[in-house]
DNA sequence: CGGCGGTCCTGTCAGC
DNA sequence: TGCTGACAGGACCGCC
């Protein structure tokens, strides 16, 4: 579920209950997610005040008043749920609990446990092994067609696979890779290095537009919870190709097709995205 | 270095 | 209804 827009939506939802508030109780209910949860996780964060909730690629970063930074990745199935006051009961797969002096209780729930949490510091987080090699943030001026052209130089893999590479551009996942390529009218199988400079410009713009629109729609669903049930918000109703095999392209009415690339499904319109 | 396949884990859904 | 297998929004790791 969580690609950049979903993580950004969660980030925005976490600001009111967390920023400027002390965590009165923090608890890890198991030892391991994708990696071991840091020792004394709860003890190290209980009593700390949250200074900011930030995002880098698909990672959430929570800054604390003692210089600690919590890194949280939602993996495939991770979600954050909020309740005002303690819930009657924890749900299955509620792994991390954060009680805030604001009155809100946050729970990180992740059935598949591909998510991860780690603790680092304000000085060290950019060099964290999971973060240091990540490419430019797509919604900033650090990313454009020129930057993309350099990043994909010499890459013979299909462009769909290459934009999923987090060192090329941060935050693209399987849904938005297909969506951006359709918007840019580029076939997913084309070797990345064969893209023209004009292709790169169109693709960079399409990536920005698709992600921005998804954030806009996802963000509008927030109120007293962070994405109910971890659902995608309303952007799924606007998907152009993802999950629409056999349905008519919204641009040309041709049937949407699907292929498998490196084990993952890709959706496209052969008319709009000629090989 | 680039590219590919295997792998972590559980839930859901289609098909029999 | 119950079982089985395929598949799912991520990304690291080892191997070629």
XYZ file of C-alpha atoms (C1' of nucleotides) in Angstrom:
307
model
C 0.000 0.000 0.000
C 2.403 2.680 0.986
C 4.222 4.484 -1.765
C 5.309 8.081 -1.408
C 1.809 9.647 -1.473
C 0.493 7.284 1.177
C 3.492 7.860 3.420
C 3.137 11.613 2.965
C -0.543 11.351 3.844
C 0.304 9.421 6.998
C 2.955 12.029 7.857
C 0.434 14.845 7.646
C -1.988 12.896 9.772
C 0.635 12.361 12.457
C 1.478 16.016 12.909
C -1.523 17.081 15.044
C -1.316 14.208 17.541
C 2.469 14.208 17.771
C 4.256 17.439 17.008
C 5.019 19.463 20.106
C 3.711 16.729 22.397
C 5.450 14.440 24.875
C 5.071 10.691 24.440
C 3.746 9.464 27.763
C 4.118 5.780 26.910
C 5.830 3.924 24.071
C 5.806 0.184 23.711
C 7.034 -2.458 21.276
C 4.815 -5.534 21.493
C 7.279 -7.830 19.723
C 11.039 -8.032 19.225
C 11.290 -8.018 15.451
C 9.723 -6.563 12.345
C 11.791 -6.774 9.164
C 14.784 -6.204 11.434
C 15.077 -6.414 15.215
C 13.353 -3.534 16.965
C 16.014 -1.502 18.842
C 16.636 -2.651 22.379
C 14.783 -0.613 25.011
C 12.727 0.980 22.214
C 9.885 1.982 24.507
C 12.130 3.188 27.290
C 14.202 5.326 24.934
C 11.187 7.201 23.590
C 8.905 7.405 26.614
C 8.991 10.918 28.065
C 10.476 12.439 24.907
C 8.845 15.356 23.128
C 8.287 15.151 19.357
C 9.783 18.106 17.537
C 8.829 17.205 13.969
C 7.449 14.452 11.742
C 9.257 14.356 8.427
C 9.530 12.098 5.388
C 12.369 10.907 3.171
C 11.282 8.702 0.255
C 8.957 6.135 1.860
C 10.515 6.545 5.307
C 8.896 8.519 8.106
C 11.329 10.382 10.362
C 10.279 11.503 13.819
C 12.602 13.994 15.541
C 12.762 14.056 19.340
C 13.900 16.720 21.799
C 16.944 14.707 22.885
C 18.342 14.386 19.362
C 16.989 10.911 18.644
C 15.315 10.251 15.306
C 12.920 7.364 14.771
C 12.917 5.865 11.279
C 9.685 4.058 10.371
C 8.984 2.250 7.114
C 5.509 0.848 6.455
C 6.653 -1.955 4.160
C 3.858 -3.530 2.109
C 1.105 -3.826 4.666
C 2.026 -1.321 7.373
C -0.469 1.267 8.569
C -0.936 3.641 11.440
C -4.239 3.887 13.247
C -5.235 6.571 15.733
C -7.697 6.633 18.562
C -8.418 9.389 21.043
C -7.648 7.671 24.313
C -6.701 4.029 24.738
C -8.496 1.587 22.437
C -10.672 -1.062 24.060
C -8.326 -3.691 22.709
C -5.330 -3.961 20.474
C -5.818 -5.446 17.040
C -3.941 -8.393 15.685
C -0.554 -7.207 14.362
C -0.483 -3.986 16.396
C 3.296 -3.988 16.951
C 4.158 -0.483 18.172
C 2.123 1.708 20.520
C 2.650 5.443 21.014
C 0.619 7.316 23.633
C 0.831 11.093 23.284
C 0.152 13.793 25.870
C -2.208 15.206 23.254
C -4.564 12.378 24.212
C -4.068 10.436 20.987
C -2.868 6.851 20.892
C -1.158 5.681 17.727
C -0.666 2.067 16.729
C 1.628 0.739 14.015
C -0.009 -2.347 12.545
C 1.775 -4.518 9.987
C 0.526 -7.998 9.182
C 3.334 -8.995 6.834
C 6.055 -7.395 8.949
C 7.976 -6.082 5.949
C 7.960 -2.765 7.777
C 10.813 -1.650 9.979
C 11.639 0.752 12.759
C 15.035 1.994 13.871
C 16.485 4.704 16.070
C 19.237 7.038 14.953
C 20.139 10.659 15.652
C 19.620 14.031 14.053
C 23.293 14.059 13.062
C 23.433 10.516 11.736
C 20.127 9.860 10.011
C 21.229 10.954 6.513
C 24.007 8.367 6.659
C 21.749 5.599 7.858
C 22.373 2.520 5.664
C 18.749 2.407 4.587
C 18.661 6.048 3.570
C 22.073 7.173 2.413
C 21.824 5.887 -1.192
C 18.276 7.061 -1.900
C 17.866 9.332 -4.915
C 16.247 12.763 -5.213
C 12.835 13.584 -3.802
C 10.559 13.708 -6.842
C 8.460 16.635 -5.607
C 11.403 18.991 -5.203
C 13.557 20.934 -7.650
C 16.240 18.313 -7.042
C 14.375 16.103 -9.519
C 13.653 16.921 -13.164
C 14.165 15.487 -16.643
C 17.844 16.361 -16.688
C 18.467 14.612 -13.373
C 16.466 11.595 -14.523
C 18.420 11.404 -17.784
C 21.702 11.202 -15.885
C 20.359 8.663 -13.397
C 19.211 6.195 -16.065
C 22.270 6.532 -18.271
C 23.626 3.109 -19.189
C 20.707 1.261 -17.637
C 19.490 -1.404 -20.065
C 16.672 -2.628 -17.804
C 13.090 -1.716 -18.660
C 12.202 1.823 -17.616
C 9.454 0.498 -15.328
C 12.034 -1.451 -13.342
C 14.474 1.441 -13.260
C 12.059 3.983 -11.803
C 11.255 1.509 -9.035
C 14.942 1.723 -8.089
C 14.969 4.052 -5.071
C 18.465 5.305 -5.925
C 17.147 6.708 -9.226
C 14.212 8.601 -7.727
C 12.714 8.325 -4.260
C 9.293 6.992 -3.444
C 7.948 5.401 -6.640
C 6.273 2.041 -6.103
C 4.501 -0.430 -8.337
C 1.277 1.550 -8.714
C 2.713 4.946 -9.520
C 5.368 3.483 -11.836
C 2.622 2.233 -14.156
C 0.568 5.392 -13.721
C 3.455 7.758 -14.483
C 4.558 5.829 -17.574
C 1.033 5.915 -18.953
C 0.768 9.645 -18.345
C 4.130 10.174 -20.064
C 3.126 7.843 -22.931
C 6.206 5.660 -22.529
C 6.090 1.864 -22.911
C 7.141 0.106 -19.689
C 9.426 -2.396 -21.455
C 11.621 0.158 -23.179
C 15.253 -0.026 -22.063
C 15.780 2.973 -19.817
C 18.881 4.103 -21.666
C 16.899 4.362 -24.910
C 14.693 7.138 -23.583
C 15.250 10.477 -25.296
C 15.798 13.627 -23.346
C 12.233 14.661 -24.239
C 10.995 11.330 -22.853
C 12.848 12.024 -19.614
C 11.307 15.465 -19.362
C 7.803 14.095 -19.879
C 8.379 11.254 -17.438
C 9.736 13.534 -14.712
C 6.728 15.829 -15.078
C 4.330 12.864 -15.109
C 5.878 11.464 -11.923
C 5.426 14.795 -10.159
C 1.853 15.210 -11.371
C 0.770 11.699 -10.453
C 2.294 11.854 -6.974
C 0.960 15.340 -6.276
C -2.538 14.405 -7.312
C -2.462 11.287 -5.152
C -1.335 13.305 -2.139
C -4.018 15.886 -2.800
C -6.763 13.284 -2.827
C -5.320 11.130 -0.029
C -4.830 14.118 2.186
C -8.410 15.185 1.844
C -9.598 12.015 3.561
C -7.753 12.756 6.785
C -9.597 13.827 9.843
C -9.424 11.982 13.125
C -7.470 9.018 11.901
C -4.594 8.199 9.638
C -6.026 6.570 6.536
C -8.775 4.348 7.906
C -7.832 0.672 7.522
C -4.719 1.764 5.691
C -6.776 2.193 2.551
C -5.407 4.173 -0.340
C -7.775 7.062 -0.047
C -9.641 8.139 -3.104
C -6.847 8.138 -5.642
C -7.550 4.503 -6.469
C -10.714 5.647 -8.167
C -8.562 7.744 -10.488
C -6.114 5.057 -11.531
C -5.594 5.200 -15.285
C -4.097 1.753 -15.754
C -3.253 0.056 -12.442
C -5.577 -2.858 -11.797
C -7.645 -2.046 -14.907
C -6.711 -4.945 -17.202
C -9.304 -5.313 -19.953
C -11.003 -2.061 -19.110
C -10.970 0.829 -21.592
C -8.154 3.335 -21.506
C -9.550 6.649 -20.314
C -7.596 8.395 -23.077
C -8.149 6.215 -26.165
C -10.615 3.467 -25.062
C -8.239 0.629 -26.032
C -8.180 -2.239 -23.527
C -5.599 -1.917 -20.747
C -3.065 -4.760 -20.767
C -0.849 -6.283 -18.120
C 2.559 -7.956 -18.167
C 4.920 -9.240 -15.490
C 8.314 -7.583 -15.138
C 10.821 -8.989 -12.660
C 7.999 -10.711 -10.867
C 5.754 -7.689 -10.551
C 2.686 -6.784 -12.541
C 2.806 -3.780 -14.857
C -0.266 -2.176 -16.428
C -0.260 -0.120 -19.626
C -2.146 0.931 -22.760
C -0.425 -0.307 -25.914
C -2.040 2.423 -28.010
C -0.994 5.313 -25.779
C 2.363 3.681 -24.963
C 3.648 2.168 -28.229
C 6.675 -0.103 -27.892
C 28.446 -1.839 -11.317
C 24.134 -3.802 -13.343
C 20.563 -7.169 -13.373
C 17.940 -10.932 -11.725
C 15.814 -14.205 -8.613
C 14.969 -15.553 -3.938
C 13.360 -14.185 0.368
C 11.087 -12.226 4.550
C 5.466 -12.766 6.352
C 0.377 -12.922 6.447
C -4.061 -12.079 4.348
C -7.254 -12.389 0.587
C -9.421 -14.179 -3.235
C -10.334 -17.222 -7.267
C -11.027 -21.784 -8.497
C -11.999 -26.481 -7.624
C -17.713 -24.880 3.148
C -12.896 -26.048 2.906
C -8.646 -26.440 0.772
C -4.872 -24.851 -2.396
C -2.274 -21.864 -4.934
C -1.429 -17.392 -6.739
C -0.763 -12.879 -5.687
C -0.271 -8.404 -2.984
C 1.308 -1.493 -2.487
C 8.797 -3.157 -0.605
C 13.434 -3.742 -0.869
C 17.547 -6.240 0.791
C 20.866 -9.801 -0.308
C 23.613 -12.938 -2.790
C 25.006 -14.519 -7.064
C 26.135 -14.195 -12.033
